[in-house]
CSV table of C-alpha atoms in Angstrom, one decimal:
chain,number,residue,atom,x,y,z
U,25,MET,CA,-22.8,-12.5,16.8
U,26,SER,CA,-20.0,-13.4,19.2
U,27,GLU,CA,-18.8,-9.8,19.5
U,28,ALA,CA,-20.6,-7.9,22.3
U,29,GLY,CA,-22.0,-4.6,21.2
U,30,PHE,CA,-22.3,-5.3,17.5
U,31,CYS,CA,-25.6,-4.3,16.0
U,32,PRO,CA,-26.2,-4.5,12.2
U,33,GLU,CA,-28.4,-1.3,12.1
U,34,LEU,CA,-27.5,1.2,9.4
U,35,SER,CA,-27.5,4.8,10.4
U,36,ASP,CA,-29.3,7.4,8.3
U,37,ASP,CA,-26.0,8.6,6.8
U,38,VAL,CA,-25.0,5.1,5.7
U,39,ARG,CA,-28.4,4.4,4.2
U,40,GLU,CA,-28.1,7.6,2.2
U,41,VAL,CA,-24.7,6.6,0.9
U,42,ARG,CA,-26.1,3.1,0.1
U,43,ASP,CA,-28.9,4.5,-2.0
U,44,TRP,CA,-26.7,7.1,-3.7
U,45,VAL,CA,-24.1,4.4,-4.7
U,46,HIS,CA,-26.9,2.0,-5.7
U,47,ASP,CA,-28.4,4.6,-8.1
U,48,PHE,CA,-25.0,5.2,-9.7
U,49,ALA,CA,-24.4,1.4,-10.0
U,50,ARG,CA,-27.9,0.9,-11.5
U,51,THR,CA,-27.9,3.7,-14.0
U,52,VAL,CA,-24.2,4.0,-15.0
U,53,VAL,CA,-22.2,0.9,-14.0
U,54,ARG,CA,-24.5,-2.0,-14.7
U,55,PRO,CA,-25.5,-1.0,-18.2
U,56,ALA,CA,-21.8,-0.7,-19.2
U,57,GLY,CA,-20.6,-3.9,-17.6
U,58,ALA,CA,-20.8,-6.3,-20.6
U,59,GLU,CA,-19.2,-3.7,-22.9
U,60,TRP,CA,-16.1,-3.1,-20.7
U,61,ASP,CA,-15.8,-6.8,-19.9
U,62,GLU,CA,-15.5,-7.5,-23.7
U,63,ARG,CA,-13.1,-4.6,-24.2
U,64,GLU,CA,-10.8,-5.6,-21.4
U,65,GLU,CA,-9.8,-2.0,-20.9
U,66,THR,CA,-9.9,0.5,-18.0
U,67,PRO,CA,-13.2,2.2,-18.2
U,68,TRP,CA,-11.8,5.8,-17.9
U,69,PRO,CA,-15.1,7.5,-18.9
U,70,ILE,CA,-17.0,5.7,-16.0
U,71,ILE,CA,-14.2,6.5,-13.5
U,72,GLN,CA,-14.5,10.1,-14.6
U,73,GLU,CA,-18.3,10.0,-14.1
U,74,ALA,CA,-17.7,8.6,-10.6
U,75,ALA,CA,-15.2,11.4,-9.9
U,76,LYS,CA,-17.6,14.0,-11.1
U,77,ILE,CA,-20.2,13.0,-8.5
U,78,GLY,CA,-17.6,12.6,-5.8
U,79,LEU,CA,-17.7,8.8,-5.6
U,80,TYR,CA,-14.2,8.4,-6.9
U,81,SER,CA,-12.4,10.8,-4.6
U,82,LEU,CA,-10.1,11.0,-1.6
U,83,ASP,CA,-12.9,12.8,0.3
U,84,PHE,CA,-15.3,9.9,-0.2
U,85,PHE,CA,-12.8,7.2,0.8
U,86,ALA,CA,-11.7,9.2,3.8
U,87,GLN,CA,-15.2,10.0,5.0
U,88,GLN,CA,-16.4,6.4,4.7
U,89,SER,CA,-13.2,5.0,6.3
U,90,PHE,CA,-13.9,7.1,9.4
U,91,GLU,CA,-17.7,6.6,9.4
U,92,PRO,CA,-18.4,5.8,13.1
U,93,THR,CA,-20.0,2.4,12.6
U,94,GLY,CA,-17.4,1.2,10.1
U,95,LEU,CA,-20.1,0.1,7.7
U,96,GLY,CA,-19.8,2.9,5.2
U,97,LEU,CA,-17.3,1.4,2.8
U,98,ALA,CA,-18.7,-2.1,3.2
U,99,VAL,CA,-22.2,-0.9,2.2
U,100,ALA,CA,-20.9,1.3,-0.6
U,101,PHE,CA,-18.7,-1.5,-2.1
U,102,GLU,CA,-21.6,-4.0,-2.0
U,103,GLU,CA,-23.8,-1.7,-4.1
U,104,LEU,CA,-21.0,-0.8,-6.5
U,105,PHE,CA,-20.0,-4.4,-7.2
U,106,TRP,CA,-23.7,-5.3,-7.5
U,107,GLY,CA,-23.5,-3.1,-10.6
U,108,ASP,CA,-20.4,-4.7,-12.0
U,109,ALA,CA,-17.2,-6.1,-10.4
U,110,GLY,CA,-14.7,-5.2,-13.2
U,111,ILE,CA,-15.8,-1.6,-13.3
U,112,GLY,CA,-16.2,-1.5,-9.6
U,113,LEU,CA,-12.6,-2.6,-9.1
U,114,SER,CA,-11.4,0.0,-11.5
U,115,ILE,CA,-13.2,2.6,-9.3
U,116,VAL,CA,-12.0,1.3,-5.9
U,117,GLY,CA,-8.6,-0.2,-6.8
U,118,THR,CA,-6.8,2.9,-5.8
U,119,GLY,CA,-8.2,2.4,-2.3
U,120,LEU,CA,-5.7,-0.5,-1.7
U,121,ALA,CA,-2.7,1.8,-2.4
U,122,ALA,CA,-4.3,4.5,-0.3
U,123,ALA,CA,-4.8,2.1,2.6
U,124,ALA,CA,-1.1,1.0,2.3
U,125,LEU,CA,0.0,4.6,2.4
U,126,SER,CA,-2.3,5.5,5.3
U,127,SER,CA,-1.3,2.5,7.4
U,128,ALA,CA,2.4,3.1,7.1
U,129,GLY,CA,2.9,6.7,6.1
U,130,THR,CA,3.5,9.9,8.1
U,131,PRO,CA,0.9,12.7,8.0
U,132,GLU,CA,3.1,14.6,5.7
U,133,GLN,CA,3.4,11.7,3.3
U,134,MET,CA,-0.3,11.2,3.3
U,135,GLY,CA,-0.9,14.8,2.6
U,136,GLU,CA,1.4,14.8,-0.3
U,137,TRP,CA,0.6,11.5,-2.1
U,138,LEU,CA,-3.0,10.6,-1.4
U,139,PRO,CA,-4.4,13.5,-3.5
U,140,GLN,CA,-2.1,12.6,-6.3
U,141,MET,CA,-3.6,9.0,-6.3
U,142,PHE,CA,-7.0,10.3,-7.2
U,143,GLY,CA,-6.4,13.5,-9.2
U,144,THR,CA,-9.4,15.7,-10.0
U,145,PRO,CA,-12.7,15.1,-11.9
U,146,ASP,CA,-11.2,16.7,-14.9
U,147,ASP,CA,-7.9,14.9,-14.6
U,148,VAL,CA,-8.5,11.5,-13.0
U,149,LYS,CA,-5.4,9.6,-11.6
U,150,LEU,CA,-5.0,6.1,-10.2
U,151,GLY,CA,-2.9,4.5,-7.4
U,152,ALA,CA,-1.4,1.0,-7.4
U,153,PHE,CA,-0.2,-1.2,-4.5
U,154,CYS,CA,2.5,-3.6,-5.6
U,155,ALA,CA,3.3,-6.5,-3.2
U,156,SER,CA,3.0,-9.9,-5.1
U,157,GLU,CA,5.9,-11.2,-7.2
U,158,PRO,CA,6.3,-14.0,-9.7
U,159,ASP,CA,7.8,-16.2,-6.9
U,160,ALA,CA,6.1,-14.5,-4.0
U,161,GLY,CA,2.3,-14.6,-4.0
U,162,SER,CA,0.9,-16.0,-0.8
U,163,ASP,CA,4.4,-16.4,0.5
U,164,VAL,CA,5.1,-12.7,1.0
U,165,GLY,CA,8.3,-13.6,2.9
U,166,SER,CA,9.9,-14.5,-0.4
U,167,ILE,CA,9.7,-11.0,-1.8
U,168,ARG,CA,12.9,-10.4,-3.8
U,169,THR,CA,12.4,-6.8,-4.8
U,170,ARG,CA,15.3,-5.0,-3.1
U,171,ALA,CA,15.5,-1.4,-1.8
U,172,VAL,CA,19.1,-0.3,-1.1
U,173,HIS,CA,19.9,2.9,0.8
U,174,ASP,CA,22.4,5.2,-0.9
U,175,GLU,CA,24.2,6.7,2.1
U,176,ALA,CA,25.8,9.4,0.0
U,177,THR,CA,22.5,10.9,-1.3
U,178,GLY,CA,19.9,9.5,1.2
U,179,ASP,CA,18.0,8.0,-1.8
U,180,TRP,CA,16.7,4.5,-2.1
U,181,VAL,CA,17.3,2.4,-5.2
U,182,LEU,CA,14.6,-0.3,-6.0
U,183,ASN,CA,15.1,-3.3,-8.3
U,184,GLY,CA,12.7,-6.1,-8.9
U,185,VAL,CA,9.5,-7.3,-10.6
U,186,LYS,CA,6.0,-7.0,-9.2
U,187,THR,CA,3.0,-8.9,-10.6
U,188,TRP,CA,-0.8,-9.0,-10.3
U,189,ALA,CA,-0.8,-5.3,-9.6
U,190,THR,CA,-4.2,-3.6,-10.0
U,191,ASN,CA,-3.5,-0.4,-12.0
U,192,GLY,CA,0.1,-1.5,-12.3
U,193,GLY,CA,2.1,0.6,-14.7
U,194,ILE,CA,-0.8,3.0,-15.5
U,195,ALA,CA,-1.1,4.4,-12.0
U,196,ASN,CA,0.1,7.9,-11.2
U,197,VAL,CA,1.5,6.8,-7.8
U,198,HIS,CA,2.8,3.3,-7.0
U,199,VAL,CA,3.3,1.9,-3.5
U,200,ILE,CA,6.0,-0.8,-3.6
U,201,VAL,CA,6.7,-3.4,-0.9
U,202,ALA,CA,10.4,-4.2,-0.9
U,203,SER,CA,13.0,-6.0,1.2
U,204,VAL,CA,15.5,-3.8,2.9
U,205,ASP,CA,17.1,-6.6,4.9
U,206,PRO,CA,16.5,-10.0,3.2
U,207,GLU,CA,17.9,-11.9,6.2
U,208,LEU,CA,15.0,-10.8,8.3
U,209,GLY,CA,12.3,-12.1,6.0
U,210,THR,CA,8.9,-10.3,6.3
U,211,ARG,CA,10.2,-8.3,9.2
U,212,GLY,CA,12.9,-6.8,7.0
U,213,GLN,CA,10.4,-5.3,4.5
U,214,ALA,CA,9.2,-1.7,4.0
U,215,SER,CA,7.0,0.2,1.7
U,216,PHE,CA,8.0,3.0,-0.7
U,217,VAL,CA,6.1,5.5,-2.8
U,218,VAL,CA,7.3,5.8,-6.4
U,219,PRO,CA,6.3,9.3,-7.7
U,220,PRO,CA,4.8,9.7,-11.2
U,221,GLY,CA,7.3,9.8,-14.0
U,222,THR,CA,10.2,8.3,-12.0
U,223,PRO,CA,12.7,6.7,-14.4
U,224,GLY,CA,13.1,3.0,-14.3
U,225,LEU,CA,9.5,2.1,-13.5
U,226,SER,CA,7.7,0.5,-16.4
U,227,MET,CA,4.7,-1.8,-17.1
U,228,GLY,CA,5.5,-5.4,-18.0
U,229,GLN,CA,3.0,-7.9,-19.1
U,230,LYS,CA,-0.7,-6.9,-19.0
U,231,PHE,CA,-2.7,-9.9,-18.0
U,232,LYS,CA,-5.8,-11.1,-19.9
U,233,LYS,CA,-8.0,-12.5,-17.2
U,234,HIS,CA,-10.9,-14.9,-16.7
U,235,GLY,CA,-12.9,-12.3,-14.9
U,236,ILE,CA,-12.9,-8.6,-13.6
U,237,ARG,CA,-11.6,-7.8,-17.1
U,238,ALA,CA,-12.4,-4.1,-16.9
U,239,SER,CA,-9.9,-3.8,-14.1
U,240,HIS,CA,-6.3,-3.4,-15.3
U,241,THR,CA,-3.8,-6.0,-13.9
U,242,ALA,CA,-0.2,-6.0,-14.9
U,243,GLU,CA,3.4,-6.6,-14.0
U,244,VAL,CA,5.5,-3.6,-12.8
U,245,VAL,CA,9.2,-3.7,-13.5
U,246,LEU,CA,11.6,-1.7,-11.3
U,247,ASP,CA,15.0,-1.2,-12.9
U,248,ASP,CA,17.3,1.0,-10.7
U,249,VAL,CA,14.3,3.1,-9.6
U,250,ARG,CA,15.8,5.9,-7.5
U,251,VAL,CA,13.4,7.7,-5.0
U,252,PRO,CA,14.3,10.2,-2.3
U,253,GLY,CA,14.4,9.2,1.3
U,254,SER,CA,11.1,11.0,1.9
U,255,CYS,CA,9.4,8.2,-0.2
U,256,LEU,CA,10.1,5.6,2.5
U,257,LEU,CA,6.8,5.3,4.3
U,258,GLY,CA,7.1,6.1,7.9
U,259,GLY,CA,10.7,7.4,7.5
U,260,LYS,CA,14.1,6.0,8.0
U,261,GLU,CA,14.4,6.7,11.7
U,262,LYS,CA,11.3,4.6,12.4
U,263,LEU,CA,12.5,1.8,10.0
U,264,ASP,CA,16.0,1.7,11.7
U,265,ALA,CA,14.4,1.4,15.1
U,266,ARG,CA,12.2,-1.4,14.0
U,267,LEU,CA,15.0,-3.3,12.4
U,268,ALA,CA,17.2,-2.9,15.5
U,269,ARG,CA,14.5,-4.4,17.7
U,270,VAL,CA,14.1,-7.4,15.3
U,271,ARG,CA,17.9,-8.0,15.2
U,272,GLU,CA,18.0,-7.9,19.0
U,273,GLY,CA,15.3,-10.6,19.2
U,274,GLY,CA,12.4,-8.2,19.8
U,275,ARG,CA,9.0,-8.3,18.2
U,276,ALA,CA,8.0,-6.2,15.2
U,277,LYS,CA,4.6,-5.2,13.8
U,278,GLU,CA,3.2,-7.2,10.9
U,279,GLN,CA,5.1,-6.5,7.8
U,280,ALA,CA,3.8,-4.0,5.3
U,281,ALA,CA,1.9,-6.2,2.8
U,282,MET,CA,0.1,-8.3,5.4
U,283,ARG,CA,-0.9,-5.2,7.5
U,284,THR,CA,-2.5,-3.7,4.4
U,285,PHE,CA,-4.4,-6.9,3.4
U,286,GLU,CA,-5.7,-7.3,7.0
U,287,THR,CA,-7.2,-3.8,7.1
U,288,THR,CA,-8.9,-4.2,3.7
U,289,ARG,CA,-10.3,-7.7,4.0
U,290,PRO,CA,-13.8,-6.6,5.1
U,291,SER,CA,-14.0,-4.2,2.1
U,292,VAL,CA,-12.9,-7.0,-0.2
U,293,ALA,CA,-15.5,-9.3,1.4
U,294,ALA,CA,-18.2,-6.7,0.7
U,295,GLN,CA,-17.3,-6.7,-3.0
U,296,ALA,CA,-17.9,-10.4,-3.1
U,297,VAL,CA,-21.2,-10.0,-1.3
U,298,GLY,CA,-22.3,-7.5,-4.0
U,299,ILE,CA,-21.5,-10.0,-6.8
U,300,ALA,CA,-23.4,-12.8,-5.0
U,301,ARG,CA,-26.4,-10.6,-4.4
U,302,ALA,CA,-26.5,-9.6,-8.0
U,303,ALA,CA,-26.5,-13.2,-9.2
U,304,TYR,CA,-29.1,-14.3,-6.6
U,305,GLU,CA,-31.5,-11.4,-7.5
U,306,TYR,CA,-31.1,-12.1,-11.3
U,307,ALA,CA,-31.8,-15.9,-10.8
U,308,ARG,CA,-34.8,-15.1,-8.5
U,309,ASP,CA,-36.4,-12.8,-11.0
U,310,TYR,CA,-35.8,-15.2,-13.8
U,311,ALA,CA,-37.4,-18.0,-11.8
U,312,ARG,CA,-40.5,-15.8,-11.2
U,313,GLU,CA,-41.0,-15.3,-15.0
U,314,ARG,CA,-39.6,-18.4,-16.7
U,315,GLU,CA,-42.3,-21.0,-17.5
U,316,GLN,CA,-41.7,-24.7,-18.1
U,317,PHE,CA,-44.4,-27.5,-18.1
U,318,GLY,CA,-47.1,-24.9,-17.6
U,319,ARG,CA,-45.8,-23.2,-14.5
U,320,LYS,CA,-43.1,-20.8,-13.2
U,321,ILE,CA,-39.9,-22.7,-12.5
U,322,GLY,CA,-39.8,-21.0,-9.2
U,323,GLU,CA,-42.7,-23.1,-8.1
U,324,ASN,CA,-40.6,-26.2,-8.3
U,325,GLN,CA,-39.1,-27.1,-4.9
U,326,ALA,CA,-35.7,-27.8,-6.5
U,327,VAL,CA,-35.5,-24.2,-7.7
U,328,ALA,CA,-37.2,-22.6,-4.7
U,329,PHE,CA,-35.0,-24.4,-2.2
U,330,LEU,CA,-31.9,-23.5,-4.1
U,331,LEU,CA,-32.9,-19.8,-4.1
U,332,ALA,CA,-33.6,-20.1,-0.4
U,333,ASP,CA,-30.0,-21.3,0.2
U,334,MET,CA,-28.6,-18.6,-2.0
U,335,ALA,CA,-30.5,-15.9,-0.1
U,336,THR,CA,-29.4,-17.3,3.2
U,337,ARG,CA,-25.8,-17.5,2.3
U,338,VAL,CA,-25.7,-14.0,0.9
U,339,ASP,CA,-27.2,-12.7,4.2
U,340,VAL,CA,-24.6,-14.7,6.3
U,341,ALA,CA,-21.7,-13.4,4.2
U,342,ARG,CA,-23.0,-9.8,4.6
U,343,LEU,CA,-23.5,-10.1,8.4
U,344,MET,CA,-20.0,-11.5,8.8
U,345,THR,CA,-18.6,-8.7,6.6
U,346,TRP,CA,-20.4,-6.0,8.6
U,347,ARG,CA,-19.2,-7.5,11.9
U,348,ALA,CA,-15.5,-7.4,10.7
U,349,ALA,CA,-15.9,-3.9,9.4
U,350,TRP,CA,-17.5,-2.7,12.7
U,351,MET,CA,-14.8,-4.4,14.7
U,352,ALA,CA,-12.0,-2.8,12.7
U,353,ARG,CA,-13.5,0.6,13.0
U,354,ASN,CA,-14.1,0.3,16.7
U,355,GLY,CA,-10.6,-1.0,17.6
U,356,ARG,CA,-11.6,-4.6,18.3
U,357,THR,CA,-8.9,-7.1,17.7
U,358,PHE,CA,-9.5,-10.0,15.3
U,359,ASP,CA,-8.8,-12.6,18.0
U,360,GLN,CA,-10.6,-15.3,16.0
U,361,ALA,CA,-9.4,-13.9,12.7
U,362,GLU,CA,-12.8,-12.4,12.0
U,363,GLY,CA,-11.4,-10.3,9.1
U,364,SER,CA,-10.2,-13.5,7.4
U,365,MET,CA,-13.5,-15.2,8.2
U,366,SER,CA,-15.4,-12.5,6.4
U,367,LYS,CA,-13.2,-12.7,3.3
U,368,LEU,CA,-13.3,-16.6,3.3
U,369,VAL,CA,-17.1,-16.8,3.6
U,370,ALA,CA,-17.9,-14.0,1.2
U,371,GLY,CA,-15.5,-15.2,-1.5
U,372,GLU,CA,-16.7,-18.8,-1.4
U,373,THR,CA,-20.3,-17.6,-1.2
U,374,ALA,CA,-19.9,-15.5,-4.3
U,375,VAL,CA,-18.5,-18.5,-6.3
U,376,TRP,CA,-21.2,-20.9,-5.1
U,377,VAL,CA,-24.1,-18.5,-5.6
U,378,THR,CA,-23.1,-17.4,-9.1
U,379,GLU,CA,-22.7,-21.0,-10.1
U,380,GLN,CA,-26.2,-21.8,-8.9
U,381,ALA,CA,-27.5,-18.8,-10.7
U,382,ILE,CA,-26.2,-20.3,-14.0
U,383,GLN,CA,-27.8,-23.6,-13.1
U,384,ILE,CA,-31.2,-22.0,-12.6
U,385,LEU,CA,-31.0,-20.3,-15.9
U,386,GLY,CA,-29.8,-23.5,-17.6
U,387,GLY,CA,-28.4,-23.1,-21.1
U,388,ALA,CA,-29.4,-19.4,-21.1
U,389,GLY,CA,-27.2,-18.8,-18.1
U,390,TYR,CA,-24.1,-20.2,-19.9
U,391,THR,CA,-24.4,-17.6,-22.7
U,392,ARG,CA,-23.4,-13.9,-22.6
U,393,GLU,CA,-27.0,-12.9,-23.2
U,394,HIS,CA,-27.4,-13.0,-19.5
U,395,PRO,CA,-25.0,-11.5,-17.0
U,396,VAL,CA,-24.8,-14.5,-14.6
U,397,GLU,CA,-21.9,-16.1,-16.5
U,398,ARG,CA,-19.9,-12.8,-16.1
U,399,PHE,CA,-20.8,-12.7,-12.4
U,400,HIS,CA,-19.4,-16.2,-12.1
U,401,ARG,CA,-16.2,-15.3,-13.8
U,402,ASP,CA,-15.8,-12.2,-11.7
U,403,ALA,CA,-16.6,-14.1,-8.4
U,404,LYS,CA,-13.7,-16.6,-8.7
U,405,ILE,CA,-11.0,-14.1,-8.0
U,406,TYR,CA,-12.4,-13.6,-4.5
U,407,THR,CA,-11.1,-17.0,-3.5
U,408,ILE,CA,-7.7,-16.1,-4.8
U,409,PHE,CA,-6.5,-12.5,-4.5
U,410,GLU,CA,-5.6,-10.7,-1.3
U,411,GLY,CA,-5.2,-14.0,0.4
U,412,THR,CA,-6.5,-17.3,-1.1
U,413,SER,CA,-9.2,-19.3,0.7
U,414,GLU,CA,-6.5,-21.7,1.9
U,415,ILE,CA,-4.5,-18.8,3.4
U,416,GLN,CA,-7.6,-17.5,5.1
U,417,ARG,CA,-8.2,-21.0,6.6
U,418,LEU,CA,-4.5,-21.1,7.7
U,419,ILE,CA,-4.9,-17.7,9.5
U,420,ILE,CA,-8.2,-18.7,11.1
U,421,GLY,CA,-6.8,-22.1,12.1
U,422,ARG,CA,-3.9,-20.5,13.9
U,423,ALA,CA,-6.2,-18.1,15.7
U,424,VAL,CA,-8.6,-20.7,16.9
U,425,THR,CA,-6.1,-23.3,18.0
U,426,GLY,CA,-3.3,-21.0,19.2
U,427,LEU,CA,-0.9,-23.4,17.4
U,428,PRO,CA,1.6,-22.7,14.6
U,429,VAL,CA,-0.5,-24.4,11.9
U,430,ARG,CA,1.4,-25.0,8.7
């Protein structure tokens, strides 16, 4: 490890959380994975079960976010996604909206809106973070959704279309990234909370996906959505000061969408590690039992060596993820883009390991009688969402060269 002081030793508290989440993933999530993948619906009963035990709750996310080593969420997410990625994303998807609110909002805004994103065990709610648009995926500078300030009332009026929004349209609280000054590009963007029941917000197309099908993904349409000034995250005074600095040629912090993605990349990487580990373990166990030509297929070097590479890559991805999570929690800057490194390696590891798992199972692995084909479908999104592999390489390339790589 290049970062001095990093030690991948789990505390007793983190081990306890790991075992607790693993038990829930083993007994509740994994047995339901195939059913909800086929149904392509939000698994409300399972989210409610997670809420009843405190796994789906503001308290859990807050406690693990502030866990001293930074490994709490990474370990918990690995176990949950080891169970099933679609259901896992339905349970943790609200965390992205919560992270966006926490990174830009005032204490008063967090106190008001974070609880409403989760609801209660008897009345579960969701949150949605809406950044991507039909013409602005990786190119967040092309966001066209506009937020216009009404000087007479102090309200903001939002218009535009968001896409690829996890929980989009079915969430209780939406966090919307919008442009307040298009001439400033990404530096002229801000985030807004849209409270539940606000007129003008509706769900557009719900996407039928290749993988993570138990997680709801849809367009969000904003048609003259009017929100009070208190819904501008951070407040207008702070926004005006930032825009003034930019217009005068000063520097501004990273714009809203990229700041949120940067803080959540280690957690996303941990999800990919969980999928990869699930596929590796299933293929390993299959190779121990399956017989061909009078011996276990795991006795063949071709299979054993492949399993060795799978196990090694899963461990590498996990350690890079833990390092990035530890660095983020301990205030270490990602000088070499370590957050992006973790997301890049974990995502591509998940795709490769799940593909090899299918290969080891052969024709059986290509059928839905075994979960490895679902693992493979679920894994692919981790080279695409929250920054494609190519975007991660661009960020890393700029960091290691110090040059404006394009």
